[in-house]
PDB file of C-alpha atoms in Angstrom:
ATOM      1  CA  MET A 212      21.470 -65.016  71.163  1.00 44.00           C
ATOM      2  CA  HIS A 213      23.600 -66.676  68.560  1.00 44.00           C
ATOM      3  CA  SER A 214      20.592 -67.351  66.338  1.00 44.00           C
ATOM      4  CA  ARG A 215      19.577 -63.684  66.503  1.00 46.00           C
ATOM      5  CA  THR A 216      23.094 -62.580  65.536  1.00 44.00           C
ATOM      6  CA  ALA A 217      23.154 -65.030  62.618  1.00 45.00           C
ATOM      7  CA  LEU A 218      19.801 -63.726  61.366  1.00 42.00           C
ATOM      8  CA  VAL A 219      21.000 -60.128  61.391  1.00 41.00           C
ATOM      9  CA  GLY A 220      24.192 -61.071  59.588  1.00 47.00           C
ATOM     10  CA  GLY A 221      22.252 -62.957  56.906  1.00 47.00           C
ATOM     11  CA  LEU A 222      19.971 -60.010  56.262  1.00 46.00           C
ATOM     12  CA  SER A 223      22.927 -57.611  56.004  1.00 46.00           C
ATOM     13  CA  GLY A 224      24.665 -59.905  53.563  1.00 46.00           C
ATOM     14  CA  GLY A 225      21.535 -60.152  51.410  1.00 47.00           C
ATOM     15  CA  LEU A 226      21.127 -56.375  51.270  1.00 46.00           C
ATOM     16  CA  LEU A 227      24.786 -55.972  50.296  1.00 43.00           C
ATOM     17  CA  VAL A 228      24.453 -58.464  47.465  1.00 41.00           C
ATOM     18  CA  GLY A 229      21.291 -56.702  46.201  1.00 46.00           C
ATOM     19  CA  CYS A 230      23.027 -53.314  46.161  1.00 44.00           C
ATOM     20  CA  LEU A 231      25.955 -54.782  44.238  1.00 41.00           C
ATOM     21  CA  LEU A 232      23.605 -56.283  41.643  1.00 42.00           C
ATOM     22  CA  VAL A 233      21.739 -52.976  41.145  1.00 42.00           C
ATOM     23  CA  ALA A 234      24.997 -51.054  40.784  1.00 41.00           C
ATOM     24  CA  GLY A 235      26.253 -53.559  38.247  1.00 43.00           C
ATOM     25  CA  CYS A 236      23.098 -53.270  36.169  1.00 44.00           C
ATOM     26  CA  SER A 237      23.294 -49.438  36.192  1.00 45.00           C
ATOM     27  CA  ALA A 238      26.905 -49.468  35.083  1.00 40.00           C
ATOM     28  CA  SER A 239      26.086 -51.965  32.348  1.00 42.00           C
ATOM     29  CA  ASN A 240      23.233 -49.778  31.053  1.00 45.00           C
ATOM     30  CA  GLY A 241      25.434 -46.646  31.131  1.00 44.00           C
ATOM     31  CA  ALA A 242      28.165 -48.354  29.172  1.00 39.00           C
ATOM     32  CA  SER A 243      25.639 -49.649  26.663  1.00 42.00           C
ATOM     33  CA  ALA A 244      24.187 -46.148  26.190  1.00 38.00           C
ATOM     34  CA  ALA A 245      27.664 -44.675  25.755  1.00 37.00           C
ATOM     35  CA  SER A 246      28.597 -47.327  23.215  1.00 40.00           C
ATOM     36  CA  ASP A 247      25.337 -46.694  21.309  1.00 43.00           C
ATOM     37  CA  ALA A 248      25.915 -42.927  21.304  1.00 37.00           C
ATOM     38  CA  VAL A 249      29.374 -43.247  19.750  1.00 34.00           C
ATOM     39  CA  PRO A 250      28.161 -44.613  16.377  1.00 37.00           C
ATOM     40  CA  ARG A 251      25.433 -42.010  16.216  1.00 39.00           C
ATOM     41  CA  ALA A 252      27.896 -39.180  16.844  1.00 35.00           C
ATOM     42  CA  ALA A 253      30.288 -40.594  14.255  1.00 37.00           C
ATOM     43  CA  SER A 254      27.505 -40.750  11.656  1.00 38.00           C
ATOM     44  CA  GLY A 255      26.567 -37.098  12.144  1.00 37.00           C
ATOM     45  CA  GLY A 256      23.511 -37.777  14.348  1.00 39.00           C
ATOM     46  CA  SER A 257      22.891 -36.481  17.833  1.00 37.00           C
ATOM     47  CA  ALA A 258      21.553 -38.290  20.830  1.00 35.00           C
ATOM     48  CA  VAL A 259      18.614 -36.631  22.550  1.00 35.00           C
ATOM     49  CA  GLY A 260      19.335 -36.322  26.236  1.00 37.00           C
ATOM     50  CA  SER A 261      18.781 -33.833  28.981  1.00 36.00           C
ATOM     51  CA  GLY A 262      19.865 -30.793  26.945  1.00 36.00           C
ATOM     52  CA  GLN A 263      23.521 -31.911  26.458  1.00 38.00           C
ATOM     53  CA  SER A 264      25.024 -33.141  23.199  1.00 38.00           C
ATOM     54  CA  ASN A 265      27.173 -36.267  23.047  1.00 40.00           C
ATOM     55  CA  LEU A 266      30.267 -34.588  21.671  1.00 37.00           C
ATOM     56  CA  ALA A 267      33.882 -35.345  22.464  1.00 39.00           C
ATOM     57  CA  PRO A 268      35.594 -33.064  24.964  1.00 39.00           C
ATOM     58  CA  GLY A 269      36.661 -29.813  23.359  1.00 40.00           C
ATOM     59  CA  ALA A 270      34.283 -30.239  20.382  1.00 37.00           C
ATOM     60  CA  ASN A 271      31.750 -27.771  21.779  1.00 39.00           C
ATOM     61  CA  LYS A 272      33.759 -24.707  20.781  1.00 39.00           C
ATOM     62  CA  ALA A 273      32.365 -21.589  19.127  1.00 38.00           C
ATOM     63  CA  GLN A 274      32.432 -21.781  15.334  1.00 40.00           C
ATOM     64  CA  ALA A 275      33.955 -19.000  13.305  1.00 40.00           C
ATOM     65  CA  PRO A 276      31.432 -16.426  12.028  1.00 38.00           C
ATOM     66  CA  GLY A 277      29.923 -17.389   8.674  1.00 39.00           C
ATOM     67  CA  THR A 278      30.971 -21.067   8.915  1.00 40.00           C
ATOM     68  CA  ALA A 279      28.985 -24.229   9.526  1.00 40.00           C
ATOM     69  CA  PRO A 280      30.343 -27.383  11.253  1.00 39.00           C
ATOM     70  CA  ALA A 281      31.122 -30.261   8.904  1.00 39.00           C
ATOM     71  CA  ALA A 282      31.593 -33.985   9.511  1.00 38.00           C
ATOM     72  CA  GLY A 283      35.353 -33.603   9.388  1.00 39.00           C
ATOM     73  CA  GLY A 284      35.299 -30.691  11.846  1.00 39.00           C
ATOM     74  CA  ALA A 285      36.278 -28.028   9.248  1.00 39.00           C
ATOM     75  CA  GLY A 286      33.938 -25.050   8.725  1.00 38.00           C
ATOM     76  CA  LYS A 287      32.436 -24.185   5.322  1.00 37.00           C
ATOM     77  CA  PRO A 288      31.076 -20.741   4.301  1.00 37.00           C
ATOM     78  CA  LEU A 289      27.298 -20.412   4.592  1.00 36.00           C
ATOM     79  CA  ALA A 290      25.235 -19.243   1.623  1.00 37.00           C
ATOM     80  CA  LYS A 291      24.087 -15.627   1.757  1.00 38.00           C
ATOM     81  CA  ILE A 292      20.444 -15.440   2.803  1.00 37.00           C
ATOM     82  CA  ASP A 293      18.112 -12.466   2.425  1.00 44.00           C
ATOM     83  CA  PRO A 294      17.087 -11.437   5.977  1.00 42.00           C
ATOM     84  CA  ALA A 295      13.543 -10.657   4.839  1.00 44.00           C
ATOM     85  CA  SER A 296      13.190 -14.069   3.183  1.00 43.00           C
ATOM     86  CA  ALA A 297      14.757 -15.887   6.112  1.00 41.00           C
ATOM     87  CA  ALA A 298      12.360 -14.242   8.552  1.00 55.00           C
ATOM     88  CA  GLY A 299       9.373 -14.769   6.262  1.00 74.00           C
ATOM     89  CA  ARG A 300       8.614 -11.040   6.077  1.00 86.00           C
ATOM     90  CA  GLN A 301       6.341  -9.576   3.396  1.00 92.00           C
ATOM     91  CA  VAL A 302       7.824  -6.302   2.101  1.00 94.00           C
ATOM     92  CA  ILE A 303       6.565  -3.874  -0.542  1.00 94.00           C
ATOM     93  CA  ARG A 304       9.546  -2.374  -2.388  1.00 94.00           C
ATOM     94  CA  THR A 305       9.481   0.585  -4.760  1.00 94.00           C
ATOM     95  CA  GLY A 306      12.166   2.466  -6.659  1.00 95.00           C
ATOM     96  CA  THR A 307      12.657   5.765  -8.486  1.00 95.00           C
ATOM     97  CA  ILE A 308      15.341   6.791 -10.947  1.00 95.00           C
ATOM     98  CA  SER A 309      15.928   9.916 -13.046  1.00 95.00           C
ATOM     99  CA  LEU A 310      18.295   9.948 -16.014  1.00 95.00           C
ATOM    100  CA  SER A 311      19.804  12.555 -18.284  1.00 94.00           C
ATOM    101  CA  VAL A 312      20.120  11.058 -21.774  1.00 94.00           C
ATOM    102  CA  PRO A 313      21.054  12.437 -25.210  1.00 92.00           C
ATOM    103  CA  ASN A 314      18.197  10.662 -27.033  1.00 92.00           C
ATOM    104  CA  VAL A 315      14.920  10.322 -25.157  1.00 93.00           C
ATOM    105  CA  THR A 316      13.132   8.267 -27.829  1.00 90.00           C
ATOM    106  CA  GLY A 317      15.904   5.695 -28.162  1.00 92.00           C
ATOM    107  CA  THR A 318      16.362   5.428 -24.405  1.00 93.00           C
ATOM    108  CA  ALA A 319      12.610   4.925 -23.972  1.00 93.00           C
ATOM    109  CA  ALA A 320      12.861   1.850 -26.204  1.00 93.00           C
ATOM    110  CA  ASP A 321      15.710   0.556 -24.013  1.00 94.00           C
ATOM    111  CA  VAL A 322      13.564   1.088 -20.903  1.00 95.00           C
ATOM    112  CA  ARG A 323      10.809  -1.065 -22.433  1.00 94.00           C
ATOM    113  CA  ARG A 324      13.348  -3.752 -23.360  1.00 95.00           C
ATOM    114  CA  ILE A 325      14.838  -3.882 -19.857  1.00 95.00           C
ATOM    115  CA  THR A 326      11.367  -4.051 -18.314  1.00 94.00           C
ATOM    116  CA  ALA A 327      10.302  -6.929 -20.547  1.00 94.00           C
ATOM    117  CA  GLY A 328      13.580  -8.756 -19.882  1.00 94.00           C
ATOM    118  CA  ALA A 329      12.949  -8.521 -16.131  1.00 93.00           C
ATOM    119  CA  GLY A 330       9.520 -10.069 -16.574  1.00 94.00           C
ATOM    120  CA  GLY A 331       7.646  -6.838 -15.931  1.00 94.00           C
ATOM    121  CA  TYR A 332       5.481  -4.381 -17.825  1.00 94.00           C
ATOM    122  CA  SER A 333       4.825  -0.658 -18.148  1.00 93.00           C
ATOM    123  CA  SER A 334       1.606   0.443 -16.447  1.00 92.00           C
ATOM    124  CA  SER A 335       1.861   4.033 -17.752  1.00 92.00           C
ATOM    125  CA  GLU A 336       4.071   5.936 -20.187  1.00 92.00           C
ATOM    126  CA  ASP A 337       4.332   9.538 -21.367  1.00 93.00           C
ATOM    127  CA  THR A 338       7.021  10.152 -23.979  1.00 90.00           C
ATOM    128  CA  GLU A 339       7.851  13.517 -25.528  1.00 89.00           C
ATOM    129  CA  THR A 340      10.773  14.776 -27.576  1.00 87.00           C
ATOM    130  CA  ASP A 341      12.747  16.131 -24.635  1.00 91.00           C
ATOM    131  CA  HIS A 342      11.407  14.047 -21.719  1.00 93.00           C
ATOM    132  CA  ALA A 343       9.639  10.800 -20.850  1.00 93.00           C
ATOM    133  CA  ASP A 344       8.002   9.357 -17.743  1.00 95.00           C
ATOM    134  CA  PHE A 345       7.387   5.667 -17.024  1.00 95.00           C
ATOM    135  CA  THR A 346       5.672   3.731 -14.247  1.00 95.00           C
ATOM    136  CA  LEU A 347       6.981   0.167 -14.388  1.00 95.00           C
ATOM    137  CA  GLN A 348       5.965  -3.022 -12.599  1.00 95.00           C
ATOM    138  CA  VAL A 349       8.763  -5.581 -12.188  1.00 95.00           C
ATOM    139  CA  PRO A 350       8.992  -8.737 -10.040  1.00 95.00           C
ATOM    140  CA  GLN A 351      10.457  -7.859  -6.651  1.00 93.00           C
ATOM    141  CA  PRO A 352      13.474 -10.212  -6.968  1.00 93.00           C
ATOM    142  CA  MET A 353      14.426  -8.374 -10.178  1.00 94.00           C
ATOM    143  CA  LEU A 354      14.137  -4.843  -8.752  1.00 94.00           C
ATOM    144  CA  ASP A 355      17.828  -4.277  -8.013  1.00 93.00           C
ATOM    145  CA  SER A 356      18.916  -5.743 -11.336  1.00 94.00           C
ATOM    146  CA  ALA A 357      16.403  -3.629 -13.263  1.00 94.00           C
ATOM    147  CA  LEU A 358      17.506  -0.440 -11.490  1.00 94.00           C
ATOM    148  CA  ASP A 359      21.153  -1.205 -12.232  1.00 94.00           C
ATOM    149  CA  GLN A 360      20.404  -1.767 -15.920  1.00 94.00           C
ATOM    150  CA  LEU A 361      18.343   1.422 -16.107  1.00 94.00           C
ATOM    151  CA  ALA A 362      21.160   3.362 -14.465  1.00 93.00           C
ATOM    152  CA  GLY A 363      23.455   2.314 -17.303  1.00 93.00           C
ATOM    153  CA  LEU A 364      21.305   4.064 -19.912  1.00 93.00           C
ATOM    154  CA  GLY A 365      22.453   7.583 -19.035  1.00 92.00           C
ATOM    155  CA  LYS A 366      23.620   9.932 -16.307  1.00 93.00           C
ATOM    156  CA  VAL A 367      21.793   9.255 -13.062  1.00 94.00           C
ATOM    157  CA  THR A 368      20.507  12.466 -11.510  1.00 94.00           C
ATOM    158  CA  ASN A 369      18.363  10.829  -8.835  1.00 94.00           C
ATOM    159  CA  ARG A 370      17.873   7.288  -7.532  1.00 94.00           C
ATOM    160  CA  GLY A 371      15.976   6.021  -4.520  1.00 94.00           C
ATOM    161  CA  GLU A 372      14.412   2.893  -3.040  1.00 93.00           C
ATOM    162  CA  GLN A 373      11.717   2.473  -0.424  1.00 94.00           C
ATOM    163  CA  ALA A 374      10.499  -0.575   1.527  1.00 93.00           C
ATOM    164  CA  GLN A 375       7.337  -1.110   3.576  1.00 93.00           C
ATOM    165  CA  ASP A 376       6.821  -4.171   5.769  1.00 94.00           C
ATOM    166  CA  VAL A 377       3.214  -5.395   5.431  1.00 93.00           C
ATOM    167  CA  THR A 378       3.640  -8.766   7.117  1.00 92.00           C
ATOM    168  CA  ASP A 379       1.257  -7.923   9.951  1.00 93.00           C
ATOM    169  CA  GLN A 380      -1.334  -6.578   7.522  1.00 92.00           C
ATOM    170  CA  LEU A 381      -1.200  -9.723   5.395  1.00 92.00           C
ATOM    171  CA  VAL A 382      -1.418 -11.998   8.430  1.00 93.00           C
ATOM    172  CA  ASP A 383      -4.432 -10.066   9.684  1.00 94.00           C
ATOM    173  CA  VAL A 384      -6.154 -10.085   6.299  1.00 94.00           C
ATOM    174  CA  ASN A 385      -5.470 -13.801   5.783  1.00 94.00           C
ATOM    175  CA  SER A 386      -6.938 -14.586   9.195  1.00 95.00           C
ATOM    176  CA  ARG A 387     -10.008 -12.466   8.542  1.00 95.00           C
ATOM    177  CA  VAL A 388     -10.518 -14.084   5.132  1.00 95.00           C
ATOM    178  CA  ALA A 389     -10.405 -17.553   6.686  1.00 96.00           C
ATOM    179  CA  SER A 390     -12.844 -16.563   9.448  1.00 95.00           C
ATOM    180  CA  GLN A 391     -15.219 -14.881   7.004  1.00 95.00           C
ATOM    181  CA  GLN A 392     -15.104 -17.880   4.675  1.00 95.00           C
ATOM    182  CA  ALA A 393     -16.047 -20.163   7.572  1.00 96.00           C
ATOM    183  CA  SER A 394     -18.897 -17.804   8.470  1.00 94.00           C
ATOM    184  CA  VAL A 395     -20.179 -17.866   4.878  1.00 95.00           C
ATOM    185  CA  ASP A 396     -20.038 -21.664   4.850  1.00 95.00           C
ATOM    186  CA  ARG A 397     -22.069 -21.846   8.065  1.00 95.00           C
ATOM    187  CA  VAL A 398     -24.755 -19.530   6.691  1.00 94.00           C
ATOM    188  CA  ARG A 399     -24.905 -21.574   3.479  1.00 94.00           C
ATOM    189  CA  ALA A 400     -25.424 -24.704   5.562  1.00 94.00           C
ATOM    190  CA  LEU A 401     -28.284 -23.001   7.395  1.00 93.00           C
ATOM    191  CA  LEU A 402     -29.792 -21.922   4.086  1.00 92.00           C
ATOM    192  CA  ALA A 403     -29.722 -25.511   2.858  1.00 92.00           C
ATOM    193  CA  LYS A 404     -31.725 -26.588   5.917  1.00 92.00           C
ATOM    194  CA  ALA A 405     -34.244 -23.715   5.842  1.00 91.00           C
ATOM    195  CA  THR A 406     -37.839 -24.732   5.031  1.00 90.00           C
ATOM    196  CA  SER A 407     -40.009 -21.625   5.459  1.00 91.00           C
ATOM    197  CA  ILE A 408     -40.041 -18.672   3.088  1.00 93.00           C
ATOM    198  CA  GLY A 409     -39.340 -16.221   5.912  1.00 92.00           C
ATOM    199  CA  ASP A 410     -36.255 -18.130   7.061  1.00 91.00           C
ATOM    200  CA  ILE A 411     -34.963 -18.420   3.486  1.00 92.00           C
ATOM    201  CA  VAL A 412     -35.341 -14.668   2.840  1.00 93.00           C
ATOM    202  CA  THR A 413     -33.661 -13.762   6.125  1.00 93.00           C
ATOM    203  CA  ILE A 414     -30.766 -16.173   5.672  1.00 93.00           C
ATOM    204  CA  GLU A 415     -30.225 -15.125   2.049  1.00 93.00           C
ATOM    205  CA  GLY A 416     -29.946 -11.475   3.121  1.00 93.00           C
ATOM    206  CA  GLU A 417     -27.397 -12.360   5.796  1.00 93.00           C
ATOM    207  CA  LEU A 418     -25.504 -14.540   3.317  1.00 94.00           C
ATOM    208  CA  ALA A 419     -25.322 -11.689   0.787  1.00 94.00           C
ATOM    209  CA  ASN A 420     -23.851  -9.329   3.435  1.00 95.00           C
ATOM    210  CA  ARG A 421     -21.241 -11.846   4.534  1.00 94.00           C
ATOM    211  CA  GLU A 422     -20.265 -12.695   0.953  1.00 94.00           C
ATOM    212  CA  ALA A 423     -19.815  -8.973   0.220  1.00 95.00           C
ATOM    213  CA  ASP A 424     -17.520  -8.641   3.253  1.00 95.00           C
ATOM    214  CA  LEU A 425     -15.588 -11.716   2.113  1.00 95.00           C
ATOM    215  CA  GLU A 426     -15.099 -10.310  -1.392  1.00 95.00           C
ATOM    216  CA  SER A 427     -13.809  -7.026   0.067  1.00 95.00           C
ATOM    217  CA  LEU A 428     -11.304  -8.878   2.244  1.00 95.00           C
ATOM    218  CA  GLU A 429     -10.176 -11.064  -0.663  1.00 95.00           C
ATOM    219  CA  GLN A 430      -9.684  -7.975  -2.809  1.00 95.00           C
ATOM    220  CA  ARG A 431      -7.519  -6.389  -0.110  1.00 94.00           C
ATOM    221  CA  GLN A 432      -5.603  -9.657   0.244  1.00 93.00           C
ATOM    222  CA  ALA A 433      -4.937  -9.841  -3.500  1.00 94.00           C
ATOM    223  CA  GLU A 434      -3.903  -6.169  -3.587  1.00 93.00           C
ATOM    224  CA  LEU A 435      -1.327  -6.596  -0.834  1.00 93.00           C
ATOM    225  CA  ALA A 436      -0.003  -9.820  -2.336  1.00 93.00           C
ATOM    226  CA  GLY A 437       0.312  -8.148  -5.739  1.00 92.00           C
ATOM    227  CA  GLN A 438       2.212  -5.182  -4.303  1.00 92.00           C
ATOM    228  CA  VAL A 439       4.602  -7.547  -2.560  1.00 94.00           C
ATOM    229  CA  ALA A 440       5.144  -9.648  -5.678  1.00 94.00           C
ATOM    230  CA  MET A 441       5.552  -6.732  -8.131  1.00 95.00           C
ATOM    231  CA  SER A 442       7.649  -3.662  -7.340  1.00 95.00           C
ATOM    232  CA  THR A 443       6.794  -0.247  -8.767  1.00 95.00           C
ATOM    233  CA  VAL A 444       9.615   1.656 -10.492  1.00 95.00           C
ATOM    234  CA  THR A 445       9.186   5.294 -11.537  1.00 95.00           C
ATOM    235  CA  VAL A 446      11.531   6.361 -14.365  1.00 95.00           C
ATOM    236  CA  HIS A 447      12.052   9.918 -15.581  1.00 95.00           C
ATOM    237  CA  LEU A 448      14.121  10.659 -18.706  1.00 94.00           C
ATOM    238  CA  ALA A 449      15.306  14.163 -19.608  1.00 94.00           C
ATOM    239  CA  ARG A 450      17.245  15.172 -22.711  1.00 91.00           C
ATOM    240  CA  SER A 451      20.722  16.288 -21.756  1.00 86.00           C
ATOM    241  CA  ASP A 452      21.034  18.905 -24.549  1.00 78.00           C
ATOM    242  CA  ALA A 453      17.537  20.367 -24.172  1.00 61.00           C
ATOM    243  CA  PRO A 454      17.557  24.185 -24.614  1.00 61.00           C
ATOM    244  CA  PRO A 455      16.925  26.192 -21.445  1.00 57.00           C
ATOM    245  CA  PRO A 456      13.562  27.903 -21.127  1.00 55.00           C
ATOM    246  CA  PRO A 457      13.519  31.377 -22.754  1.00 58.00           C
ATOM    247  CA  ALA A 458      14.229  34.185 -20.341  1.00 55.00           C
ATOM    248  CA  GLN A 459      11.476  36.724 -19.947  1.00 54.00           C
ATOM    249  CA  ALA A 460      12.303  40.159 -21.333  1.00 50.00           C
ATOM    250  CA  ALA A 461      12.912  42.775 -18.678  1.00 49.00           C
ATOM    251  CA  SER A 462       9.986  45.162 -18.469  1.00 53.00           C
ATOM    252  CA  GLY A 463      10.621  48.896 -18.260  1.00 61.00           C
ATOM    253  CA  GLY A 464      10.067  52.229 -19.939  1.00 72.00           C
ATOM    254  CA  PHE A 465       6.942  53.199 -21.875  1.00 76.00           C
ATOM    255  CA  LEU A 466       6.273  49.730 -23.277  1.00 75.00           C
ATOM    256  CA  GLY A 467       6.666  48.135 -19.869  1.00 73.00           C
ATOM    257  CA  GLY A 468       4.235  50.626 -18.318  1.00 80.00           C
ATOM    258  CA  LEU A 469       1.773  50.130 -21.193  1.00 80.00           C
ATOM    259  CA  SER A 470       1.907  46.373 -20.758  1.00 79.00           C
ATOM    260  CA  ALA A 471       1.416  46.652 -17.011  1.00 80.00           C
ATOM    261  CA  GLY A 472      -1.485  49.071 -17.472  1.00 83.00           C
ATOM    262  CA  TRP A 473      -3.165  46.791 -20.029  1.00 82.00           C
ATOM    263  CA  HIS A 474      -2.880  43.772 -17.727  1.00 82.00           C
ATOM    264  CA  SER A 475      -4.284  45.848 -14.866  1.00 84.00           C
ATOM    265  CA  PHE A 476      -7.182  47.020 -17.040  1.00 85.00           C
ATOM    266  CA  VAL A 477      -7.994  43.471 -18.086  1.00 85.00           C
ATOM    267  CA  ALA A 478      -7.919  42.354 -14.455  1.00 86.00           C
ATOM    268  CA  VAL A 479     -10.257  45.170 -13.363  1.00 85.00           C
ATOM    269  CA  VAL A 480     -12.687  44.454 -16.200  1.00 85.00           C
ATOM    270  CA  GLY A 481     -12.650  40.792 -15.250  1.00 85.00           C
ATOM    271  CA  VAL A 482     -13.498  41.658 -11.630  1.00 85.00           C
ATOM    272  CA  VAL A 483     -16.318  43.978 -12.753  1.00 83.00           C
ATOM    273  CA  LEU A 484     -17.771  41.281 -14.970  1.00 86.00           C
ATOM    274  CA  VAL A 485     -17.641  38.780 -12.140  1.00 84.00           C
ATOM    275  CA  VAL A 486     -19.458  41.183  -9.800  1.00 82.00           C
ATOM    276  CA  PHE A 487     -22.032  42.014 -12.474  1.00 79.00           C
ATOM    277  CA  GLY A 488     -22.635  38.327 -13.132  1.00 82.00           C
ATOM    278  CA  ALA A 489     -23.183  37.743  -9.420  1.00 82.00           C
ATOM    279  CA  VAL A 490     -25.646  40.695  -9.093  1.00 77.00           C
ATOM    280  CA  LEU A 491     -27.556  40.084 -12.354  1.00 79.00           C
ATOM    281  CA  PRO A 492     -29.888  37.367 -10.969  1.00 82.00           C
ATOM    282  CA  TYR A 493     -30.965  39.742  -8.171  1.00 78.00           C
ATOM    283  CA  LEU A 494     -31.581  42.535 -10.698  1.00 76.00           C
ATOM    284  CA  LEU A 495     -33.742  40.276 -12.838  1.00 77.00           C
ATOM    285  CA  GLY A 496     -35.574  38.735  -9.914  1.00 78.00           C
ATOM    286  CA  LEU A 497     -36.251  41.917  -7.941  1.00 77.00           C
ATOM    287  CA  GLY A 498     -35.707  44.823 -10.325  1.00 76.00           C
ATOM    288  CA  ILE A 499     -38.385  43.841 -12.898  1.00 80.00           C
ATOM    289  CA  PRO A 500     -41.235  43.513 -10.339  1.00 81.00           C
ATOM    290  CA  VAL A 501     -40.231  46.801  -8.665  1.00 81.00           C
ATOM    291  CA  ALA A 502     -40.106  48.601 -12.019  1.00 80.00           C
ATOM    292  CA  LEU A 503     -43.540  47.183 -12.964  1.00 82.00           C
ATOM    293  CA  VAL A 504     -45.120  48.354  -9.710  1.00 81.00           C
ATOM    294  CA  TRP A 505     -43.586  51.826 -10.133  1.00 81.00           C
ATOM    295  CA  TRP A 506     -44.937  52.065 -13.707  1.00 81.00           C
ATOM    296  CA  LEU A 507     -48.465  51.087 -12.632  1.00 82.00           C
ATOM    297  CA  LEU A 508     -48.520  53.613  -9.794  1.00 82.00           C
ATOM    298  CA  ARG A 509     -47.343  56.379 -12.086  1.00 79.00           C
ATOM    299  CA  ARG A 510     -49.935  55.508 -14.712  1.00 77.00           C
ATOM    300  CA  ARG A 511     -52.725  55.669 -12.164  1.00 77.00           C
ATOM    301  CA  ARG A 512     -51.466  59.038 -10.981  1.00 75.00           C
ATOM    302  CA  ILE A 513     -51.453  60.426 -14.546  1.00 74.00           C
ATOM    303  CA  SER A 514     -54.883  59.018 -15.445  1.00 69.00           C
ATOM    304  CA  ARG A 515     -56.550  60.441 -12.292  1.00 64.00           C
ATOM    305  CA  PRO A 516     -58.752  63.530 -13.322  1.00 62.00           C
ATOM    306  CA  ALA A 517     -57.744  66.915 -12.009  1.00 58.00           C
ATOM    307  CA  PRO A 518     -60.180  68.430  -9.449  1.00 60.00           C
ATOM    308  CA  VAL A 519     -62.695  70.978 -10.803  1.00 58.00           C
ATOM    309  CA  VAL A 520     -62.494  74.411  -9.198  1.00 57.00           C
ATOM    310  CA  HIS A 521     -65.856  76.345  -9.017  1.00 58.00           C
ATOM    311  CA  PRO A 522     -65.835  80.105  -9.447  1.00 57.00           C
ATOM    312  CA  ASP A 523     -67.834  80.616  -6.293  1.00 58.00           C
ATOM    313  CA  ALA A 524     -65.292  78.793  -4.278  1.00 52.00           C
ATOM    314  CA  GLY A 525     -63.448  81.021  -1.911  1.00 47.00           C
TER     315      GLY A 525
END
């Protein structure tokens, strides 16, 4: 009885000592991890744990809008970022501007200068004494600056900007180009292994079709990329002191009636000529044969001898 009690007591004591050792090791490891995390937090790093950051109590407070946390705890203003650039969007931007200027020719030269300074070019130009029209291509980052400089050349009568997001189209085209290129490469590999004339002819025909599809996709890809990179600007210049169009003289009296009658006569003659021109082919195609048949029948009737009447008749 005493030996059994001593055995149970020894086992209980051993289990107690083991639990104390395990608890001591866990506490030691936790303290070591905490001490290791402190230098990392002080140096600006972050310890990767179970979704919680090793920050001091009270440090996990909301930052003020437009500020970023610094090592010293003070917030600094963030740089302004274009939302389209930050999101990686591909946008086609265009602009239009109309100006009233005193000298169209001189302003046209300024438009060319501003376009060249922005790194662009003029794709079309129509310049007259009292007006001018331009279609410009400028790099997209310079669009706003170019429009502002153009607006300073005269009185702005109209200005507008448009934007079209083509990100999805470009992603789709890029994916299709990559897939088509891989398809072309596979067919070329098959062509390299072909031995018979029939196989070579068949594979070459398939390769030509796939290369044509690839070129079409690459052309579409380059077109979209070019429209994103270069913005189109439409510029219209009008002379500010241009004379108004001459007013038409009021029609009335004898001269007005004569003018109206003459215009009506010309219109009626024009209609008659149109109708005659439409009927003339039928007259030539059907009238000549009918007239010829009528002439032959009449000639036969004239040339037929008259019947001889005998005196004894009757």
